[in-house]
Short mmCIF file of C-alpha atoms and ligand atoms in Angstrom, two decimals:
data_model
loop_
_atom_site.label_atom_id
_atom_site.label_comp_id
_atom_site.label_asym_id
_atom_site.label_seq_id
_atom_site.Cartn_x
_atom_site.Cartn_y
_atom_site.Cartn_z
CA MET L 1 -0.11 0.23 0.21
CA VAL L 2 1.94 3.56 -0.91
CA SER L 3 1.00 6.14 1.11
CA GLY L 4 0.62 9.64 0.24
CA LYS L 5 -1.76 11.46 -2.42
CA THR L 6 -2.51 9.40 -5.84
CA VAL L 7 -1.75 11.77 -9.36
CA LEU L 8 -2.41 11.50 -12.69
CA VAL L 9 -0.60 13.77 -15.18
CA VAL L 10 -2.19 13.92 -18.90
CA GLY L 11 0.08 14.21 -21.61
CA GLY L 12 3.32 11.92 -22.65
CA GLY L 13 5.94 14.58 -23.30
CA GLY L 14 8.76 16.36 -22.58
CA ARG L 15 6.35 18.43 -20.44
CA GLU L 16 4.67 16.12 -18.70
CA HIS L 17 8.22 14.63 -18.12
CA ALA L 18 9.52 17.66 -16.24
CA ILE L 19 5.59 17.98 -13.95
CA VAL L 20 6.32 14.07 -12.97
CA ASP L 21 9.65 15.17 -11.90
CA ALA L 22 8.32 18.19 -9.88
CA LEU L 23 5.65 16.11 -8.33
CA SER L 24 8.18 13.23 -7.71
CA ARG L 25 9.88 15.68 -5.19
CA SER L 26 6.54 16.10 -3.26
CA PRO L 27 6.60 14.15 0.16
CA GLN L 28 3.23 14.44 -0.26
CA VAL L 29 2.42 12.53 -3.72
CA GLY L 30 3.11 8.88 -3.39
CA LYS L 31 1.52 7.49 -6.06
CA ILE L 32 2.10 9.32 -9.88
CA TYR L 33 0.34 7.90 -13.28
CA CYS L 34 0.98 9.45 -16.54
CA ALA L 35 -0.59 8.92 -19.24
CA PRO L 36 0.04 7.73 -22.26
CA GLY L 37 3.41 8.84 -20.68
CA ASN L 38 6.79 7.35 -22.28
CA ALA L 39 9.93 5.69 -21.36
CA GLY L 40 11.48 8.10 -19.43
CA ILE L 41 8.03 9.35 -17.68
CA GLY L 42 7.67 5.54 -17.14
CA LYS L 43 10.74 5.58 -14.41
CA LYS L 44 9.13 7.54 -11.65
CA ALA L 45 5.14 6.79 -13.18
CA THR L 46 3.36 4.41 -14.31
CA ASN L 47 2.51 4.55 -17.91
CA VAL L 48 -0.94 3.87 -18.32
CA PRO L 49 -1.82 3.64 -22.33
CA LEU L 50 -4.85 6.21 -22.49
CA LYS L 51 -4.43 9.34 -25.17
CA ASP L 52 -4.80 12.38 -23.82
CA THR L 53 -7.79 13.56 -25.50
CA ASP L 54 -9.44 10.35 -23.85
CA VAL L 55 -11.67 12.27 -21.20
CA GLU L 56 -14.20 9.11 -20.49
CA GLY L 57 -11.19 6.66 -20.37
CA LEU L 58 -9.13 9.08 -18.17
CA LYS L 59 -11.77 9.89 -16.07
CA ALA L 60 -12.95 6.41 -15.52
CA PHE L 61 -8.95 6.10 -14.88
CA ALA L 62 -8.97 8.05 -12.08
CA ILE L 63 -12.07 6.87 -10.26
CA GLY L 64 -10.98 3.79 -10.79
CA ASN L 65 -7.65 4.34 -9.38
CA GLY L 66 -8.41 7.06 -6.46
CA VAL L 67 -6.27 9.43 -8.09
CA GLY L 68 -6.75 12.34 -6.06
CA LEU L 69 -5.38 14.73 -8.12
CA THR L 70 -4.98 15.42 -12.03
CA VAL L 71 -2.86 17.28 -13.64
CA VAL L 72 -3.16 17.96 -17.62
CA GLY L 73 -0.23 18.71 -19.77
CA PRO L 74 -1.92 19.38 -23.69
CA GLU L 75 -4.03 22.07 -25.02
CA ALA L 76 -6.32 19.33 -27.17
CA ALA L 77 -6.72 17.96 -23.77
CA LEU L 78 -8.23 21.22 -22.03
CA ALA L 79 -9.91 22.07 -25.55
CA ALA L 80 -11.64 18.22 -24.75
CA GLY L 81 -13.55 19.16 -21.95
CA ILE L 82 -11.25 16.83 -19.34
CA VAL L 83 -11.78 19.85 -16.93
CA ASP L 84 -15.20 20.32 -17.28
CA ALA L 85 -16.25 16.43 -17.55
CA PHE L 86 -13.48 16.00 -14.30
CA ARG L 87 -15.24 18.78 -11.96
CA ALA L 88 -18.43 17.25 -13.14
CA ALA L 89 -17.80 13.84 -11.47
CA GLY L 90 -16.42 15.57 -8.84
CA LEU L 91 -12.83 15.23 -9.23
CA ARG L 92 -10.09 17.07 -8.55
CA ILE L 93 -8.01 18.64 -12.02
CA PHE L 94 -5.68 21.37 -12.67
CA GLY L 95 -6.17 23.01 -15.78
CA HIS L 96 -8.67 25.34 -17.56
CA THR L 97 -12.20 25.12 -18.41
CA LYS L 98 -13.21 24.46 -22.16
CA ALA L 99 -14.33 27.61 -21.56
CA ALA L 100 -11.51 29.30 -19.89
CA THR L 101 -9.15 27.45 -22.72
CA ALA L 102 -10.30 29.96 -26.16
CA ILE L 103 -7.74 31.99 -24.88
CA GLU L 104 -5.93 29.69 -27.09
CA SER L 105 -8.32 28.08 -28.56
CA SER L 106 -9.28 31.21 -30.44
CA LYS L 107 -6.92 33.68 -31.59
CA GLU L 108 -9.89 35.84 -32.63
CA PHE L 109 -11.17 35.55 -29.17
CA ALA L 110 -7.79 36.54 -27.62
CA LYS L 111 -7.95 39.33 -29.31
CA GLU L 112 -10.42 40.79 -28.64
CA ILE L 113 -9.94 40.44 -25.22
CA MET L 114 -6.96 42.16 -25.49
CA ALA L 115 -8.53 44.80 -27.34
CA LYS L 116 -11.55 45.04 -24.96
CA TYR L 117 -9.38 44.92 -21.55
CA GLY L 118 -6.40 47.13 -23.03
CA VAL L 119 -3.74 44.57 -23.12
CA PRO L 120 -0.61 45.61 -25.23
CA THR L 121 -0.89 43.40 -28.50
CA ALA L 122 -0.27 43.78 -32.76
CA GLY L 123 -3.28 45.25 -34.40
CA TYR L 124 -5.39 42.92 -36.18
CA ARG L 125 -8.21 42.25 -38.26
CA SER L 126 -10.20 39.19 -38.95
CA PHE L 127 -11.37 37.44 -42.18
CA GLU L 128 -14.13 34.21 -43.22
CA ASP L 129 -14.02 35.83 -46.67
CA PHE L 130 -10.36 35.10 -48.88
CA ASP L 131 -11.06 37.93 -51.71
CA GLU L 132 -11.61 40.50 -48.34
CA ALA L 133 -8.44 39.42 -46.46
CA LEU L 134 -6.19 39.23 -49.62
CA ASP L 135 -7.92 42.36 -50.98
CA TYR L 136 -6.58 43.66 -47.26
CA VAL L 137 -3.34 41.94 -47.05
CA ALA L 138 -2.04 43.32 -50.19
CA ARG L 139 -2.88 46.95 -49.62
CA ARG L 140 -0.47 46.76 -46.24
CA PRO L 141 3.01 46.64 -46.00
CA PHE L 142 4.79 42.83 -46.04
CA PRO L 143 5.31 40.87 -43.86
CA ALA L 144 1.66 40.16 -43.23
CA VAL L 145 1.27 37.63 -39.98
CA LEU L 146 -1.52 35.55 -40.51
CA LYS L 147 -3.22 33.40 -38.36
CA TYR L 148 -5.43 30.43 -38.58
CA ASP L 149 -7.98 31.59 -35.64
CA GLY L 150 -8.08 27.61 -34.20
CA LEU L 151 -5.81 25.37 -32.96
CA ALA L 152 -2.97 23.82 -35.46
CA ALA L 153 -0.67 22.44 -33.66
CA GLY L 154 1.63 25.07 -34.26
CA LYS L 155 1.29 25.36 -37.89
CA GLY L 156 -1.16 27.85 -38.10
CA VAL L 157 0.85 31.15 -38.29
CA VAL L 158 2.38 31.90 -41.50
CA ILE L 159 4.80 35.02 -41.53
CA ALA L 160 4.60 35.40 -45.63
CA ALA L 161 7.05 37.85 -47.02
CA ASP L 162 4.97 39.12 -50.10
CA LYS L 163 1.50 38.52 -51.81
CA ALA L 164 2.53 35.40 -53.61
CA GLU L 165 3.18 33.43 -49.91
CA ALA L 166 -0.36 35.39 -49.01
CA GLU L 167 -1.71 34.33 -50.89
CA ALA L 168 -0.86 30.56 -51.01
CA ALA L 169 -1.30 30.90 -47.55
CA LEU L 170 -4.75 31.87 -47.00
CA ARG L 171 -5.93 29.64 -49.71
CA SER L 172 -4.64 27.16 -47.46
CA MET L 173 -6.41 28.01 -44.52
CA LEU L 174 -9.45 29.67 -45.86
CA LEU L 175 -10.09 27.44 -49.31
CA ASP L 176 -8.94 24.39 -48.96
CA GLU L 177 -9.37 24.72 -45.19
CA SER L 178 -6.18 22.80 -44.23
CA PHE L 179 -6.70 22.99 -40.44
CA GLY L 180 -10.74 22.66 -40.69
CA LYS L 181 -13.41 25.43 -41.00
CA GLY L 182 -12.02 28.86 -40.09
CA LYS L 183 -11.38 32.41 -39.68
CA VAL L 184 -7.96 34.03 -39.83
CA VAL L 185 -6.63 36.35 -38.07
CA VAL L 186 -4.10 39.18 -39.74
CA GLU L 187 -1.71 41.18 -37.62
CA ASP L 188 0.79 43.66 -37.48
CA PHE L 189 4.36 42.60 -37.86
CA LEU L 190 6.14 42.97 -34.33
CA THR L 191 9.89 42.88 -34.60
CA GLY L 192 11.99 42.34 -31.35
CA PRO L 193 13.29 39.30 -28.74
CA GLU L 194 11.03 37.17 -27.81
CA PHE L 195 10.52 35.20 -24.29
CA SER L 196 7.81 33.07 -22.50
CA PHE L 197 6.24 34.35 -19.21
CA MET L 198 4.00 31.30 -17.44
CA CYS L 199 1.87 32.47 -14.22
CA PHE L 200 0.15 29.66 -12.25
CA VAL L 201 -3.53 31.38 -12.09
CA ASP L 202 -6.74 30.54 -10.62
CA GLY L 203 -9.58 33.42 -11.55
CA ASP L 204 -8.16 36.78 -9.93
CA ARG L 205 -4.77 35.08 -8.17
CA VAL L 206 -1.51 35.31 -10.64
CA TYR L 207 1.85 33.36 -9.56
CA PRO L 208 4.58 33.56 -11.75
CA MET L 209 7.03 31.12 -12.84
CA PRO L 210 10.27 32.59 -14.06
CA LEU L 211 10.50 33.56 -17.51
CA ALA L 212 12.30 31.61 -20.15
CA GLN L 213 13.21 31.92 -24.01
CA ASP L 214 12.76 28.99 -26.62
CA HIS L 215 14.17 28.47 -30.02
CA LYS L 216 11.60 28.01 -32.45
CA ARG L 217 13.78 27.55 -35.90
CA ALA L 218 15.03 23.98 -36.39
CA PHE L 219 18.80 25.19 -37.15
CA ASP L 220 21.75 27.52 -35.38
CA GLY L 221 21.09 31.02 -35.79
CA ASP L 222 17.72 30.32 -35.77
CA LYS L 223 17.28 29.05 -39.45
CA GLY L 224 15.34 26.36 -40.17
CA PRO L 225 11.57 25.75 -40.40
CA ASN L 226 9.47 26.11 -37.00
CA THR L 227 9.71 23.73 -34.58
CA GLY L 228 7.84 22.46 -31.04
CA GLY L 229 10.85 24.67 -29.74
CA MET L 230 15.08 23.32 -29.30
CA GLY L 231 16.02 24.52 -26.71
CA ALA L 232 15.28 27.20 -24.10
CA TYR L 233 16.73 28.79 -20.90
CA THR L 234 15.89 30.68 -18.22
CA GLY L 235 18.28 33.71 -16.71
CA LEU L 236 16.71 36.68 -19.62
CA PRO L 237 19.00 39.66 -19.04
CA PHE L 238 17.33 41.02 -21.94
CA ILE L 239 14.47 41.62 -19.96
CA SER L 240 14.51 44.35 -16.76
CA ASP L 241 12.85 43.47 -13.45
CA ALA L 242 10.67 46.51 -15.06
CA ASP L 243 9.90 44.93 -18.41
CA ARG L 244 8.95 41.69 -16.43
CA SER L 245 6.89 44.02 -13.78
CA PHE L 246 5.28 45.80 -16.89
CA ALA L 247 4.01 42.22 -18.18
CA LEU L 248 2.78 40.87 -14.93
CA GLU L 249 0.77 43.66 -14.42
CA ASN L 250 -0.08 44.81 -17.73
CA ILE L 251 -0.51 41.93 -19.84
CA LEU L 252 -0.74 38.55 -17.05
CA LYS L 253 -2.79 39.68 -14.33
CA ARG L 254 -4.81 41.64 -16.26
CA THR L 255 -5.48 38.93 -18.79
CA ALA L 256 -6.41 37.15 -15.50
CA SER L 257 -8.81 39.84 -14.31
CA ALA L 258 -10.44 39.97 -17.88
CA MET L 259 -11.22 36.39 -18.00
CA VAL L 260 -13.06 36.68 -14.76
CA ALA L 261 -15.39 39.77 -16.14
CA GLU L 262 -15.96 37.09 -19.23
CA GLY L 263 -16.90 34.28 -16.90
CA ARG L 264 -14.67 32.13 -18.27
CA PRO L 265 -11.99 32.16 -14.87
CA LEU L 266 -8.28 30.75 -15.78
CA SER L 267 -7.81 27.41 -13.26
CA GLY L 268 -4.38 26.02 -14.86
CA VAL L 269 -1.53 28.14 -16.20
CA LEU L 270 -1.05 31.59 -18.05
CA TYR L 271 1.57 31.38 -20.98
CA GLY L 272 2.04 34.75 -22.31
CA GLY L 273 4.30 34.08 -25.93
CA LEU L 274 5.72 38.61 -25.59
CA MET L 275 7.93 40.09 -27.70
CA LYS L 276 9.88 43.02 -26.30
CA THR L 277 9.07 45.62 -29.01
CA PRO L 278 10.71 49.07 -29.82
CA GLU L 279 7.23 50.07 -28.32
CA GLY L 280 7.43 47.56 -25.71
CA ILE L 281 6.18 44.80 -24.48
CA LYS L 282 3.41 43.05 -26.35
CA VAL L 283 1.47 39.63 -26.60
CA ILE L 284 2.60 37.55 -29.48
CA GLU L 285 -0.07 34.96 -28.63
CA PHE L 286 -1.57 32.85 -24.88
CA ASN L 287 -1.66 29.87 -24.38
CA ALA L 288 -3.54 27.84 -22.10
CA ARG L 289 -0.56 25.31 -20.67
CA PHE L 290 2.98 24.68 -19.84
CA GLY L 291 5.35 26.01 -22.74
CA ASP L 292 7.55 23.08 -23.99
CA PRO L 293 10.38 23.46 -24.24
CA GLU L 294 9.84 26.00 -21.09
CA THR L 295 8.91 24.01 -18.49
CA GLU L 296 11.77 21.17 -18.56
CA VAL L 297 14.37 24.53 -17.99
CA VAL L 298 11.25 26.20 -15.49
CA LEU L 299 10.42 24.23 -12.97
CA PRO L 300 13.66 22.68 -11.85
CA LEU L 301 14.04 25.58 -10.24
CA LEU L 302 10.71 25.54 -8.10
CA GLU L 303 12.41 25.33 -4.33
CA SER L 304 7.70 24.64 -3.26
CA ASP L 305 6.42 22.02 -3.59
CA ILE L 306 4.14 21.49 -6.44
CA TYR L 307 1.44 19.55 -5.34
CA GLU L 308 0.51 22.22 -2.74
CA VAL L 309 -0.10 24.57 -5.82
CA PHE L 310 -1.52 22.81 -8.36
CA SER L 311 -4.20 21.64 -5.31
CA ALA L 312 -4.95 24.87 -4.62
CA VAL L 313 -5.39 26.19 -7.90
CA ALA L 314 -7.58 22.78 -8.50
CA GLU L 315 -9.71 23.80 -5.58
CA GLY L 316 -9.71 27.65 -5.79
CA GLN L 317 -8.22 27.92 -2.21
CA PRO L 318 -4.85 30.59 -1.88
CA CYS L 319 -1.18 29.30 -1.63
CA ALA L 320 1.94 30.30 -0.81
CA GLU L 321 3.88 32.58 -3.28
CA PRO L 322 5.89 29.95 -4.94
CA GLN L 323 9.73 29.94 -4.47
CA TRP L 324 12.09 29.75 -7.10
CA LYS L 325 15.83 28.88 -6.81
CA ASP L 326 18.46 32.01 -7.51
CA ARG L 327 20.19 30.06 -10.12
CA VAL L 328 19.58 30.01 -14.03
CA THR L 329 18.99 26.56 -16.40
CA LEU L 330 19.72 25.89 -19.95
CA GLY L 331 18.12 22.53 -22.33
CA VAL L 332 19.01 21.13 -25.19
CA VAL L 333 16.72 19.93 -26.99
CA LEU L 334 17.56 16.19 -29.58
CA ALA L 335 15.38 15.99 -32.82
CA SER L 336 15.32 13.08 -35.05
CA LYS L 337 16.93 13.90 -38.12
CA GLY L 338 14.22 15.49 -40.78
CA TYR L 339 11.95 16.70 -37.52
CA PRO L 340 9.85 18.99 -38.17
CA GLY L 341 9.09 16.73 -41.51
CA SER L 342 9.05 13.59 -41.82
CA TYR L 343 11.28 11.51 -40.05
CA GLU L 344 12.14 7.97 -39.31
CA LYS L 345 11.11 6.06 -35.76
CA GLY L 346 13.43 3.07 -33.43
CA TYR L 347 16.53 4.00 -33.65
CA VAL L 348 18.47 2.88 -29.63
CA ILE L 349 19.75 5.56 -27.96
CA GLU L 350 23.02 4.57 -26.02
CA GLY L 351 24.78 6.68 -23.12
CA LEU L 352 21.81 7.71 -20.94
CA GLU L 353 23.06 6.69 -17.90
CA ASP L 354 26.42 8.68 -18.38
CA VAL L 355 24.87 11.63 -18.34
CA ASP L 356 25.50 13.74 -15.19
CA ALA L 357 22.22 16.23 -15.89
CA HIS L 358 18.51 15.84 -16.21
CA VAL L 359 17.11 14.01 -19.37
CA ILE L 360 13.93 14.67 -19.94
CA HIS L 361 12.56 12.21 -22.44
CA MET L 362 10.20 14.08 -25.40
CA GLY L 363 9.45 11.01 -27.90
CA THR L 364 10.86 7.87 -27.23
CA LYS L 365 9.42 4.20 -26.40
CA ILE L 366 11.19 0.65 -25.09
CA SER L 367 11.56 -1.80 -27.83
CA ASP L 368 13.48 -5.02 -26.86
CA GLY L 369 15.02 -3.64 -23.70
CA ASN L 370 16.02 -0.39 -25.25
CA VAL L 371 15.90 3.06 -25.23
CA VAL L 372 14.65 4.06 -28.94
CA THR L 373 13.46 7.54 -30.80
CA ALA L 374 9.53 7.36 -30.80
CA GLY L 375 8.65 10.90 -32.16
CA GLY L 376 10.29 14.24 -33.37
CA ARG L 377 11.99 15.85 -30.40
CA VAL L 378 13.41 12.95 -28.81
CA LEU L 379 15.20 14.30 -25.54
CA MET L 380 15.83 17.32 -24.30
CA VAL L 381 18.95 17.32 -22.03
CA VAL L 382 18.50 19.90 -18.65
CA SER L 383 21.07 21.48 -16.43
CA ASP L 384 21.58 24.56 -13.87
CA GLY L 385 24.49 26.82 -13.60
CA GLU L 386 25.62 30.28 -11.74
CA ASP L 387 25.35 31.77 -15.47
CA ILE L 388 24.15 30.91 -19.04
CA ALA L 389 27.56 30.11 -20.29
CA ALA L 390 28.12 27.52 -17.11
CA ALA L 391 25.21 26.22 -17.48
CA LYS L 392 25.69 25.72 -21.44
CA GLU L 393 29.13 24.06 -20.96
CA LYS L 394 27.64 21.75 -18.92
CA VAL L 395 24.33 20.73 -21.06
CA TYR L 396 26.57 21.00 -24.04
CA GLY L 397 29.27 18.61 -22.25
CA GLU L 398 26.33 15.85 -21.33
CA VAL L 399 24.69 15.72 -24.95
CA ALA L 400 28.19 14.69 -26.39
CA LYS L 401 27.54 11.68 -24.45
CA ILE L 402 24.45 10.61 -25.99
CA ARG L 403 24.60 8.03 -28.68
CA CYS L 404 21.67 7.15 -31.44
CA SER L 405 22.52 8.23 -35.71
CA ASN L 406 19.26 9.29 -36.24
CA LEU L 407 19.06 12.94 -34.03
CA PHE L 408 20.32 16.71 -34.16
CA TYR L 409 20.56 18.75 -32.01
CA ARG L 410 21.51 22.75 -32.27
CA SER L 411 24.91 24.01 -30.89
CA ASP L 412 23.59 27.81 -29.92
CA ILE L 413 20.99 27.84 -27.13
CA ALA L 414 20.88 30.96 -25.20
CA HIS L 415 22.94 32.74 -28.41
CA ILE L 416 20.51 35.92 -27.91
CA ALA L 417 21.71 35.92 -24.18
CA LEU L 418 25.20 35.31 -24.92
CA GLU L 419 25.56 37.39 -27.48
CA GLY L 420 24.12 40.44 -25.31
CA LYS L 421 21.76 41.43 -27.81
P1 AMP I 501 2.16 32.21 -32.36
O1 AMP I 501 1.87 30.69 -32.62
O2 AMP I 501 1.45 32.81 -32.87
O3 AMP I 501 3.06 32.16 -31.22
O4 AMP I 501 3.20 32.13 -33.48
C1 AMP I 501 4.55 31.37 -34.01
C2 AMP I 501 5.65 32.71 -34.02
O5 AMP I 501 5.23 33.55 -35.41
C3 AMP I 501 6.24 33.30 -33.25
O6 AMP I 501 6.98 32.94 -32.15
C4 AMP I 501 6.58 34.46 -33.57
O7 AMP I 501 7.87 33.70 -33.95
C5 AMP I 501 5.95 34.40 -35.12
N1 AMP I 501 5.13 36.27 -35.27
C6 AMP I 501 3.95 35.49 -34.72
N2 AMP I 501 2.96 36.42 -34.25
C7 AMP I 501 3.62 37.23 -35.05
C8 AMP I 501 3.58 38.80 -35.43
N3 AMP I 501 2.34 40.04 -34.72
N4 AMP I 501 4.60 39.53 -35.50
C9 AMP I 501 6.17 39.15 -35.69
N5 AMP I 501 6.12 37.63 -35.76
C10 AMP I 501 5.26 37.15 -34.97
N1 LIG I 502 7.50 26.76 -26.32
C1 LIG I 502 6.18 26.94 -27.44
C2 LIG I 502 5.04 26.31 -26.80
O1 LIG I 502 4.77 26.12 -25.69
O2 LIG I 502 3.98 26.64 -27.23
#
């Protein structure tokens, strides 16, 4: 008989591995399940073969296995209404309702909220009609920022350099309905360094996490196609305390209050994808969940008991301000060659036991007793340090110990911080 609380984590990527790691450090947690989990998660949690959007299956599992708290990773599960279904069954769950998840799942809704409550963001207009959209875009400066209104697994944003590119993107989104039927939001093009500001949010209560920066492009020098994120670090030198306070008050807290006023209170993580533009800090996007790979570098800094934070938010109760270590972290993603395009799976990974750093599994599985590649992003190696240069040197030294013939990684994570831009 296990003593302590039983927790179910929904999802199976690097973000969920980081959540499971954080929960496993809680003295209150006795047993962790993860659905579907992965090979790395399986070392600290029991993997459960259920899809993250199988709401009925997950609910039945939680009831049948004495789960006292469920923590949701992916937006697809939130948008599928997992929180509403669990709450209706009297189950405690950390994550937003379907209505609140609209802050991520509908770009148009997010833009309307920001406009209504004065949250700084790029100017925009939304369109349903292809000809009207193209006409509008053609009369404005390029590049044009085109965003599909719904969830599109990170592929719904096109920065079109000229009219031909814009036309192709609008055709795909509005005429071919590549992501389904939906509008397109056309935004002003902003410039400046991007960063991620995640907060635990329970209605009006906002508990900030350390800032992080993702690296979305596949190759060094921010070249190549957009990916889910190739690495991240904390301790951003280009965001001052004043910038952070501005963003906390005028973006994160204002949006949390707006969602309360709209009758869609938040009860999970609000992720601000922000940009430091020459005109100040503005919102590029909101997510209704932990960022990936940001979570993998942020949660190792948490000194407080994450179970306390998750349960307080799940219950709508206040909790003590979470405490964070005064260190920085840096993490490098190892991805399958070909990612984010097509790639092969099933390559054996060796040397993991020699790595003296956090090894986060993003897309792995066990096959014939070996850890093998099973996704586009496969592993992330994370370490902390006194400063970014130290953390970077440590991580790349450890990454070099991992042997697999089908993985690649960026060698310049944190370049913006280290170049002093
Ligand atoms: P999103 O999925 O909304 O975060 O967009 C993906 C990426 O497109 C962002 O990380 C930015 O690099 C870029 N992007 C989105 N919106 C804008 C904008 N208004 N101006 C410039 N770049 C943008
Ligand atoms: N790192 C970007 C995201 O989680 O959406």
